[in-house]
Short mmCIF file of C-alpha atoms in Angstrom, two decimals:
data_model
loop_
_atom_site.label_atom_id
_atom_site.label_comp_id
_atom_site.label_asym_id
_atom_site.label_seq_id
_atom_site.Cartn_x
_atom_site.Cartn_y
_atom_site.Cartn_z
CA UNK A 717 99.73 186.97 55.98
CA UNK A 718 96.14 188.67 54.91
CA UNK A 719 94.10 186.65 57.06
CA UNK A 720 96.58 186.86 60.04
CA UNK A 721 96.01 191.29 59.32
CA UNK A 722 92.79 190.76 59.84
CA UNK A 723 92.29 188.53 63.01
CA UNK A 724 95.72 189.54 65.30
CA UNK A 725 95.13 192.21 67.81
CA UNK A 726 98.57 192.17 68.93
CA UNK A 727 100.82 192.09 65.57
CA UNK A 728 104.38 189.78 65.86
CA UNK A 729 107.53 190.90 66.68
CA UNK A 730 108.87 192.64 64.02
CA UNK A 731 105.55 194.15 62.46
CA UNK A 732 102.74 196.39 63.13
CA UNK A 733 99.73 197.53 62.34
CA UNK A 734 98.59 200.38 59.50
CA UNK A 735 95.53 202.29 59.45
CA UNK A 736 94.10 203.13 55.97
CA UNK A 737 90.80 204.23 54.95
CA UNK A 738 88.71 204.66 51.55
CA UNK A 739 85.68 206.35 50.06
CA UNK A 740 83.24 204.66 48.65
CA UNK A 741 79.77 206.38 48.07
CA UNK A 742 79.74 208.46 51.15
CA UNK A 743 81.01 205.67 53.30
CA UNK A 744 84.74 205.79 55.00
CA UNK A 745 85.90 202.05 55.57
CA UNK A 746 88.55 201.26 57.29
CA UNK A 747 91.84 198.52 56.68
CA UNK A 748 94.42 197.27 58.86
CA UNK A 749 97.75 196.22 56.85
CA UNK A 750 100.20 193.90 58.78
CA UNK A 751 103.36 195.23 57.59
CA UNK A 752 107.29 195.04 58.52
CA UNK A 753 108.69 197.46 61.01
CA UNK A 754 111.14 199.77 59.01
CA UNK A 755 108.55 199.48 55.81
CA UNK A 756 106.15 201.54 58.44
CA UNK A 757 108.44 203.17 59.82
CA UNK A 758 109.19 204.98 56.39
CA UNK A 759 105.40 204.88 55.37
CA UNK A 760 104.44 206.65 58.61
CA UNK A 761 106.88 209.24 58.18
CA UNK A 762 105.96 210.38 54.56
CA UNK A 763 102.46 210.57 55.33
CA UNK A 764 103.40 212.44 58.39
CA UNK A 765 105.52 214.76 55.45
CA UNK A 766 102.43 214.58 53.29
CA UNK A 767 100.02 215.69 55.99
CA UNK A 768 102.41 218.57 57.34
CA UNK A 769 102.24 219.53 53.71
CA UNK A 770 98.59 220.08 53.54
CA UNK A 771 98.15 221.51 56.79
CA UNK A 772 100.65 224.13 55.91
CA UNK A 773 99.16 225.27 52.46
CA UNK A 774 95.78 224.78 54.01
CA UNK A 775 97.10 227.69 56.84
CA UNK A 776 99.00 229.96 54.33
CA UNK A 777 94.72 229.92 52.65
CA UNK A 778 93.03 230.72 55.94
CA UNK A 779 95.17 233.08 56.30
CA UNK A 780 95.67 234.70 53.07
CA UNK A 781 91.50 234.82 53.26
CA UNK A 782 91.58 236.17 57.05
CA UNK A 783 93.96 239.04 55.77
CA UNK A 784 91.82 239.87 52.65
CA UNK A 785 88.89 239.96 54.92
CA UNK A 786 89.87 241.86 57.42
CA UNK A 787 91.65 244.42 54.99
CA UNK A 788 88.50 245.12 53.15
CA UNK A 789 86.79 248.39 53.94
CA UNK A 790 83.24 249.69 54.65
CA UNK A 791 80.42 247.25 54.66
CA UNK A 792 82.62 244.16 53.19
CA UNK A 793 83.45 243.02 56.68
CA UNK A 794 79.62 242.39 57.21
CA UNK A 795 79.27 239.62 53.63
CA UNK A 796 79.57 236.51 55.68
CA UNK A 797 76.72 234.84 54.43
CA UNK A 798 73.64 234.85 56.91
CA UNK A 799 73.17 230.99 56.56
CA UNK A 800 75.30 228.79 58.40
CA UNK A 801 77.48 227.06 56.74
CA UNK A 802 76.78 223.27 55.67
CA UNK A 803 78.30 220.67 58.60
CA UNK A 804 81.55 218.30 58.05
CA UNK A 805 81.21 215.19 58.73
CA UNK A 806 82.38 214.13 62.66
CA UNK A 807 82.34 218.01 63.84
CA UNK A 808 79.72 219.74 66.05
CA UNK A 809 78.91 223.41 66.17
CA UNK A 810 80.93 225.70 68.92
CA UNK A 811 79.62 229.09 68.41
CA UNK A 812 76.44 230.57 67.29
CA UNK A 813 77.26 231.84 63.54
CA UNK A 814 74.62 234.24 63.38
CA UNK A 815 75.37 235.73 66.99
CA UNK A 816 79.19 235.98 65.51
CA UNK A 817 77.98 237.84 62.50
CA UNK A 818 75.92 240.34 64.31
CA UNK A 819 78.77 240.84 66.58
CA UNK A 820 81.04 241.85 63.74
CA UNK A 821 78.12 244.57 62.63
CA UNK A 822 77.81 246.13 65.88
CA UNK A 823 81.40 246.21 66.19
CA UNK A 824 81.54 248.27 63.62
CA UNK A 825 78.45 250.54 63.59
CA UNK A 826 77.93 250.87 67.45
CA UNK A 827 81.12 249.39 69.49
CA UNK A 828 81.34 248.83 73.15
CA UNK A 829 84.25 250.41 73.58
CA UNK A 830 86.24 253.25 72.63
CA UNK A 831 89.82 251.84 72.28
CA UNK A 832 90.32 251.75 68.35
CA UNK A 833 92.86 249.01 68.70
CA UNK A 834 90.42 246.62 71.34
CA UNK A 835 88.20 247.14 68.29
CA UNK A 836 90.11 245.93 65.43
CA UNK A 837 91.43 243.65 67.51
CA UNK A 838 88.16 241.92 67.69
CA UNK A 839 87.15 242.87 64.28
CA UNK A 840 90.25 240.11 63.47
CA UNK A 841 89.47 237.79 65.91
CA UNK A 842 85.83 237.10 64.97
CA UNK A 843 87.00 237.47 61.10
CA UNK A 844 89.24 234.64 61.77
CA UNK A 845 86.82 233.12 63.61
CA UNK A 846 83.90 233.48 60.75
CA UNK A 847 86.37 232.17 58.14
CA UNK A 848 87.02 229.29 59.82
CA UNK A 849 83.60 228.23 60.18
CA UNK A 850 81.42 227.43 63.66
CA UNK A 851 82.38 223.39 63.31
CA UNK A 852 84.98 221.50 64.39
CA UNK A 853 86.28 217.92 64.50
CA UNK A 854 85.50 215.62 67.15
CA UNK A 855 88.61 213.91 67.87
CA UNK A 856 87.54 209.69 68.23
CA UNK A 857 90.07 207.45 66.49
CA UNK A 858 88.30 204.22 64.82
CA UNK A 859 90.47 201.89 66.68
CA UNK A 860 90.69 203.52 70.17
CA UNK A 861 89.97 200.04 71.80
CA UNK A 862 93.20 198.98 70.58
CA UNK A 863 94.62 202.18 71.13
CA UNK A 864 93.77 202.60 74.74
CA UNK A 865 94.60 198.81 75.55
CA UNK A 866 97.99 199.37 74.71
CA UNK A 867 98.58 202.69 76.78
CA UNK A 868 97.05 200.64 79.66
CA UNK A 869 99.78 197.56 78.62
CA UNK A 870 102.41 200.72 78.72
CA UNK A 871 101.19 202.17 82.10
CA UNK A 872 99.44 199.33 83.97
CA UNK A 873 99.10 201.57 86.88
CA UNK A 874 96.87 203.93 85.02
CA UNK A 875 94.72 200.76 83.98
CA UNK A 876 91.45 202.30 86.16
CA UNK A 877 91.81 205.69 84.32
CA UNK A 878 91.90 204.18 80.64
CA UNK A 879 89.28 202.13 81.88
CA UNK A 880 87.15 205.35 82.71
CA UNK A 881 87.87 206.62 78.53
CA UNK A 882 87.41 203.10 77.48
CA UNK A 883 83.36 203.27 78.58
CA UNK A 884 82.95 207.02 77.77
CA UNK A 885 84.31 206.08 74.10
CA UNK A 886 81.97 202.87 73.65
CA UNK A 887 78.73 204.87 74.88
CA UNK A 888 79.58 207.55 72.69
CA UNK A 889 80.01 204.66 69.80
CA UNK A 890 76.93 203.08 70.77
CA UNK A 891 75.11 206.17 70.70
CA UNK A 892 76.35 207.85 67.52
CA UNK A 893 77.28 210.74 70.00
CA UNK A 894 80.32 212.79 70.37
CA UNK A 895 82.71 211.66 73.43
CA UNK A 896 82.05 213.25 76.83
CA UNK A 897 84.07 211.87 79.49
CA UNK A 898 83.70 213.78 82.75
CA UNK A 899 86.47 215.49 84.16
CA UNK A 900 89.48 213.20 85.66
CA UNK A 901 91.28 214.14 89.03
CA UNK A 902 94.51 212.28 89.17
CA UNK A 903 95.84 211.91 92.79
CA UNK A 904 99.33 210.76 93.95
CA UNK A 905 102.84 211.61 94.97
CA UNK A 906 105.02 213.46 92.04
CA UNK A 907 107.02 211.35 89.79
CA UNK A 908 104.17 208.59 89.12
CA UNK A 909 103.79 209.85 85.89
CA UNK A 910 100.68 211.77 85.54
CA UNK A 911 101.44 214.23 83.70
CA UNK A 912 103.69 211.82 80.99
CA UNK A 913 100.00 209.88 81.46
CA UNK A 914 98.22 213.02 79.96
CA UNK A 915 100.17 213.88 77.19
CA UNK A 916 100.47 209.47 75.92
CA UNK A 917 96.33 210.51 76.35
CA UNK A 918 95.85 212.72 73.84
CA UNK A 919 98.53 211.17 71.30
CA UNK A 920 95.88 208.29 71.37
CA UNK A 921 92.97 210.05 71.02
CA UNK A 922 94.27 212.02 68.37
CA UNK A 923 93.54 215.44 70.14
CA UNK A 924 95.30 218.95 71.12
CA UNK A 925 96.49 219.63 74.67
CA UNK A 926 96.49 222.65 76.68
CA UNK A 927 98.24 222.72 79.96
CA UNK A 928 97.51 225.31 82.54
CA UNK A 929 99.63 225.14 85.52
CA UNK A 930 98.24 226.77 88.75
CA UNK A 931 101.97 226.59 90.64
CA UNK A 932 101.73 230.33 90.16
CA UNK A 933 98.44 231.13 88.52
CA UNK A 934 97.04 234.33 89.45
CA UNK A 935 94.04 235.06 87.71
CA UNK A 936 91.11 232.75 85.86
CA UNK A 937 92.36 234.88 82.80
CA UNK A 938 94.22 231.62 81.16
CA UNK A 939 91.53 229.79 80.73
CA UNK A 940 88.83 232.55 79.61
CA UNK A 941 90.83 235.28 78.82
CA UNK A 942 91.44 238.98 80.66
CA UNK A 943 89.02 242.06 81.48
CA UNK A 944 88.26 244.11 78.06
CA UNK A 945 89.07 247.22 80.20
CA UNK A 946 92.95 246.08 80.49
CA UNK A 947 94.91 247.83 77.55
CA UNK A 948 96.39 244.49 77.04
CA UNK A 949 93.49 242.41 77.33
CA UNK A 950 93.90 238.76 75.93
CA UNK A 951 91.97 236.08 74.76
CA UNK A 952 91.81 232.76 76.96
CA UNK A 953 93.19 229.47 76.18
CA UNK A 954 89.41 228.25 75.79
CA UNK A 955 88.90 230.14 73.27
CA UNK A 956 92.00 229.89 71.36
CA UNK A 957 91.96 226.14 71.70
CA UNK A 958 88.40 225.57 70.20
CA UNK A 959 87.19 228.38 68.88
CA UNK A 960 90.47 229.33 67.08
CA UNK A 961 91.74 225.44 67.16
CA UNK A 962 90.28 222.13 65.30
CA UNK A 963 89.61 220.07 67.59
CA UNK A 964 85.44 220.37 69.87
CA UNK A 965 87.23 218.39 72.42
CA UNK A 966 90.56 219.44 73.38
CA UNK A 967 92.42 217.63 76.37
CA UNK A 968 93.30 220.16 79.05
CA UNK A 969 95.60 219.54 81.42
CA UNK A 970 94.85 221.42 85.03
CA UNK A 971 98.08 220.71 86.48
CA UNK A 972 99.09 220.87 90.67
CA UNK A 973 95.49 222.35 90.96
CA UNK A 974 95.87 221.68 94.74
CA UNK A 975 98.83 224.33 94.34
CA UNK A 976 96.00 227.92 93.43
CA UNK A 977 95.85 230.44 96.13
CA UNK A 978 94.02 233.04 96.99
CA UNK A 979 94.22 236.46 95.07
CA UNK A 980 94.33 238.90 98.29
CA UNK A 981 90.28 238.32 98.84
CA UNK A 982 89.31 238.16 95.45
CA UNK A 983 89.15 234.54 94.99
CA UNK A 984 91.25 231.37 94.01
CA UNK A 985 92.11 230.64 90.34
CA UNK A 986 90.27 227.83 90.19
CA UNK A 987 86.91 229.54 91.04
CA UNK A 988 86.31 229.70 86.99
CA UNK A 989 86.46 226.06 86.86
CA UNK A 990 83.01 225.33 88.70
CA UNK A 991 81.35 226.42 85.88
CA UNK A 992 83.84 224.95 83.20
CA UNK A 993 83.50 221.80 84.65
CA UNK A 994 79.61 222.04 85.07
CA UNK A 995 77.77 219.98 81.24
CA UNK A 996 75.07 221.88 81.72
CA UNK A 997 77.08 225.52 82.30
CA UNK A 998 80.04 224.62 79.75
CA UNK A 999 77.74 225.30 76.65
CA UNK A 1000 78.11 228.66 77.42
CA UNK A 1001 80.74 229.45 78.43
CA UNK A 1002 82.00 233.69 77.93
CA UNK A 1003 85.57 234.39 76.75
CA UNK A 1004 85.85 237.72 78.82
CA UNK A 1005 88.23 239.38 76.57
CA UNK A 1006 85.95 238.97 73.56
CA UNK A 1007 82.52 239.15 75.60
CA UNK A 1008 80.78 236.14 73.35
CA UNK A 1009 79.58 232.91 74.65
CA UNK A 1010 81.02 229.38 72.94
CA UNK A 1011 80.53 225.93 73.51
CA UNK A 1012 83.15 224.30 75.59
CA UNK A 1013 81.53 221.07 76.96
CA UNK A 1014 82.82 219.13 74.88
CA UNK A 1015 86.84 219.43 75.98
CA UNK A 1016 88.18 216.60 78.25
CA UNK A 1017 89.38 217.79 81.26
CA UNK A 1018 92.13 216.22 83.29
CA UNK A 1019 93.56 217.95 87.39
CA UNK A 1020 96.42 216.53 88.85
CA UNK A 1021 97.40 217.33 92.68
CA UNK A 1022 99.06 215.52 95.28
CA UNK A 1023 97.06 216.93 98.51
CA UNK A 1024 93.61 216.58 97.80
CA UNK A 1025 92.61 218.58 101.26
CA UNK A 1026 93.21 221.64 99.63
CA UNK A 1027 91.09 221.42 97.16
CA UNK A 1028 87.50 223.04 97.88
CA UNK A 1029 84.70 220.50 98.10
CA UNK A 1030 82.30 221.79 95.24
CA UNK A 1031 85.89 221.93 93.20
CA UNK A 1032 86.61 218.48 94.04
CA UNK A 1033 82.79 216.94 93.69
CA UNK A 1034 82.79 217.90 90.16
CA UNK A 1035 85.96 215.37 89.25
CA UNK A 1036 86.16 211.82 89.43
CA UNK A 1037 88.97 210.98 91.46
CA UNK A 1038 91.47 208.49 90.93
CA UNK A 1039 94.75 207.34 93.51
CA UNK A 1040 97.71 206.98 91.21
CA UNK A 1041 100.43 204.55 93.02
CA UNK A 1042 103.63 203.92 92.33
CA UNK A 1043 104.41 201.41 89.74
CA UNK A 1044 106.04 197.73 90.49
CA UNK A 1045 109.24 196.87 89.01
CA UNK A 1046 107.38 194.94 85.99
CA UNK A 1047 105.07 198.11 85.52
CA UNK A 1048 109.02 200.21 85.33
CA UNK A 1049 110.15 198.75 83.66
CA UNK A 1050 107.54 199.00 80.96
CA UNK A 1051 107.64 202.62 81.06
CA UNK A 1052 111.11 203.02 80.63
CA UNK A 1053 111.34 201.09 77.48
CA UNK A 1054 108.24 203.54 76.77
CA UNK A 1055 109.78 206.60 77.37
CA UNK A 1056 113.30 205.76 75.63
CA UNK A 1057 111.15 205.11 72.79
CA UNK A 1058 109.20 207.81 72.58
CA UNK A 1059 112.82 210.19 73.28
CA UNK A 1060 114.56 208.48 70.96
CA UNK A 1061 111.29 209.19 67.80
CA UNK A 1062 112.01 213.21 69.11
CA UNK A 1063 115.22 213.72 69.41
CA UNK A 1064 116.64 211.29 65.99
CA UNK A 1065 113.20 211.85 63.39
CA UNK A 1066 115.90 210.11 61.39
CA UNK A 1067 114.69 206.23 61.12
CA UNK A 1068 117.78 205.03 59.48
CA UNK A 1069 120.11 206.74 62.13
CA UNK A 1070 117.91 205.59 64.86
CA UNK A 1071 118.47 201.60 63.32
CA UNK A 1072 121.79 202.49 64.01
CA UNK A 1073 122.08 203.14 67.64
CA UNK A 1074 122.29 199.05 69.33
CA UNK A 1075 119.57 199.30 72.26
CA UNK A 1076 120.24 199.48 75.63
CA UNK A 1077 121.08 196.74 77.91
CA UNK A 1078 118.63 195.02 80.60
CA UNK A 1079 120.75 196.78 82.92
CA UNK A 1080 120.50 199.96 81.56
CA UNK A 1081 116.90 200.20 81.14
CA UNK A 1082 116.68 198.68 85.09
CA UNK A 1083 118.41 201.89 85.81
CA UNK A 1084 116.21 203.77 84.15
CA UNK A 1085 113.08 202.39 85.96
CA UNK A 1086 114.16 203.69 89.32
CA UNK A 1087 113.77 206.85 88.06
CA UNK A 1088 110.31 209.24 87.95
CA UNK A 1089 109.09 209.54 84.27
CA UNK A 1090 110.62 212.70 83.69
CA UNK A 1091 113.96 212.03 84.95
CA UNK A 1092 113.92 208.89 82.33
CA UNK A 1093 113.09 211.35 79.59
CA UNK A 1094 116.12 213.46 80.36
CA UNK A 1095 118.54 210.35 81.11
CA UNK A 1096 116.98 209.12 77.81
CA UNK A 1097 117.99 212.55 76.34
CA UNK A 1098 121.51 212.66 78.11
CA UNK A 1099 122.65 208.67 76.95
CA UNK A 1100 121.84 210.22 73.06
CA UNK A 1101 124.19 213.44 73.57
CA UNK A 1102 126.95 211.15 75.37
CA UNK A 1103 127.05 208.45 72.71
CA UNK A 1104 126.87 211.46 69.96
CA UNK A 1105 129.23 213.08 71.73
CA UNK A 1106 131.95 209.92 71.99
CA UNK A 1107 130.66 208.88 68.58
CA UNK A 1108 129.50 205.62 69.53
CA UNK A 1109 126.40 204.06 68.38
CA UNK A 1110 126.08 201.76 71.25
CA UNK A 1111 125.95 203.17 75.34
CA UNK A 1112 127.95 203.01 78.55
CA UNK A 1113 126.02 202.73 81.22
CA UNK A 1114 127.70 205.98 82.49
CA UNK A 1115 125.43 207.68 80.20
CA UNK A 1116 122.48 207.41 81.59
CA UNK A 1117 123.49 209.40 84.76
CA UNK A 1118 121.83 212.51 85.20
CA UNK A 1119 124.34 215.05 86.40
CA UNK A 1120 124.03 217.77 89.12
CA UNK A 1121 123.48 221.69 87.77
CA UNK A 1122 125.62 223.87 89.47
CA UNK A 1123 126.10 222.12 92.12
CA UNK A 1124 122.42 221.25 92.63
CA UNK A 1125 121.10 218.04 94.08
CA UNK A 1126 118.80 217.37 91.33
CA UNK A 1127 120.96 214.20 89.90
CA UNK A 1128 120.29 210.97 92.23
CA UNK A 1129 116.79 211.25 93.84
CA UNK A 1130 113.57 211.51 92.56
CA UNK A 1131 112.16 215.12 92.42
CA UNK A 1132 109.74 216.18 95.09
CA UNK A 1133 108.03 218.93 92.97
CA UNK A 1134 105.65 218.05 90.03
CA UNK A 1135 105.84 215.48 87.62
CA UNK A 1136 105.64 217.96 84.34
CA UNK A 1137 107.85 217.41 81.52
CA UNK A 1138 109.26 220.42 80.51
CA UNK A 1139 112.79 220.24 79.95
CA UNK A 1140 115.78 221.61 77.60
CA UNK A 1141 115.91 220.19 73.99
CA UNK A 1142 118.86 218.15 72.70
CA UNK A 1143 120.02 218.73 69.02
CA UNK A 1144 122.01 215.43 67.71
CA UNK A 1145 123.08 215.67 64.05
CA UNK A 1146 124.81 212.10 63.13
CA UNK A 1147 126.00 209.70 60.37
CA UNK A 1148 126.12 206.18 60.76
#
């Protein structure tokens, strides 16, 4: 069983594979352990336990520092240390730490602005900000080859996107660098998946995702933040994502981009991106609501649209552009297994009541590969509520129907919107 751990790529039915690492003298080394299904199952959820554990304590500190800090008085604010604190391992530097410091002293001797709450407003911010340090984590799993061949297995149709991450990842590993894929355009009709795509993306990778729709942007404000002169001026999503976040390299998700208009003569929401898409410009990039310059080249960038004329051509130059088409039955089929899956881990955390439930027929999950990704998700979601409901723990294949709304004719067809997957939330409590 040891030496087949150590030689399968693909584990047998019935097992998988576990990740585990140990330190020895500065070194991380990594194991794979070939181990049953539910033993994993019930391994990965109380580390998952364990690690929302941590994180929470470790936030409950920050923040318990972050309010000490910014509740001292006089010159306290200013006894961040002048050096820069020493580097984690696998991080990179997003702001300048001295810049930050001298920032919070003229905010407080000399500010730019006479609005007493803009000021301590930003006297928080960069507290927070100085607390937490200028590094963050780079996110690169150690087995991404693996990783990324079996999202391309689960969406064969994305197989020339994952093959555009699969060389960024082994230059960077060749290189000893941090990961900087260019920025991804995905093109194609809604309901191929491409936003269900994004989000499998950074679940592999390991990373944080930001989605900024521009179906009704108005303004370049959610990326970089507002105007300080607004009374309610806000931070951007940029900056909250890195700066405030953990991860350098953050996916984010520029969804319908074809869909930004115009702002009566003052521009098109997307007119920000040319420079956030630009290496040698996203270094510096300027949060306008807190006026200070981080480094934001290292975040992964991914458009969707399904009309590519609309799109401006030093917009669409920057990207490289990929055709998404419409999966064949085989490639369906695959992604509705997938996405039951996947619904089925969120909506019953509960592995024991999940072994429960007997899995769909071949017929059942044929119906569910006519449908676009997102109506599978909510069939998915409706089949759980009906056999809840009727206290079965097997389903009829009535159940995965997707009903009309008020008389809407959202139930049989595909949708001819966008492919997002925002949706209403499901809450099964069961016994077996």
């Amino acid at each position: 069983m040891a030496k087949h751990a150590a030689t399968a790529e693909v584990p047998p039915e019935g097992f998988g594979l576990h990740l585990a690492s140990y330190h020895v003298e500065d070194t991380d080394t990594w194991v794979r352990f070939l181990l049953p299904q539910p033993v994993l199952s019930r391994m990965r959820e109380e580390l998952k336990r364990l690690n929302e554990q941590a994180q929470a304590l470790e936030a409950e500190r920050i923040e318990e520092k972050r309010s000490k800090a910014v509740a001292r008085s006089g010159d306290e604010l200013d006894r961040f240390p002048a050096e820069v604190p020493e580097q984690p391992p696998n991080t990179v530097e997003v702001f300048d730490w001295a810049a930050a410091r001298a920032r919070i002293v003229a905010l407080k001797k000399n500010p730019d602005t006479g609005d007493s709450d803009v000021v301590r407003h930003d006297l928080r911010q960069f507290s927070d900000v100085m607390t937490r340090g200028p590094w963050r984590a780079v996110a690169h799993p150690p087995f991404w080859r693996e990783a990324l061949t079996t999202l391309s297995a689960e969406m064969p149709h994305f197989a020339e996107v994952v093959a555009f991450y699969e060389r960024s990842l082994a230059l960077a590993e060749l290189t000893g660098s941090a990961p900087k894929p260019g920025p991804v355009l995905l093109l194609g009709s809604p309901g191929v998946g491409k936003t269900h795509f994004t989000e499998r993306l950074a679940k592999v990778l390991g990373t944080s995702l930001y989605r900024q729709a521009f179906d009704n942007a108005q303004s370049n404000a959610g990326l970089r933040g507002s105007e300080r002169y607004w009374s309610n001026s806000q931070v951007g999503a940029l900056w909250q994502t890195i700066v405030l976040g953990e991860f350098a390299n953050p996916i984010v998700l520029l969804d319908e981009l074809d869909k930004a208009s115009e702002r009566n003569g003052h521009g098109s929401p997307t007119d920000a991106l040319l420079t956030l898409l630009e290496p040698a410009t996203a270094g510096c990039t300027k949060d306008v609501s807190m006026d200070f310059e981080f480094d934001a080249s290292y975040a992964m960038y991914i458009a969707t649209a399904n009309d590519p004329a609309r799109l401006s051509a030093p917009l669409r130059s920057r990207f490289t552009a990929f055709e998404i088409q419409e999966p064949d039955i085989e490639g369906r089929l695959v992604l509705a297994h997938t996405i039951y899956e996947a619904t089925m881990a969120r909506m019953v955390p509960d592995e024991k009541i999940r072994l429960a439930f007997r899995r769909p027929t071949n017929l059942q999950f044929c119906a569910l590969a006519w449908m676009t990704p997102r109506q599978m998700r909510k069939a998915s979601e409706n089949a759980l509520g009906a056999a809840a409901l009727a206290r079965r723990w097997h389903f009829e294949d009535g159940d995965f129907e997707l009903q009309p709304r008020c008389g809407s004719a959202d139930a049989a067809s595909p949708r001819k919107d966008h492919d997002d997957d925002d949706g209403s939330i499901v809450a099964i409590v069961l016994r077996p």
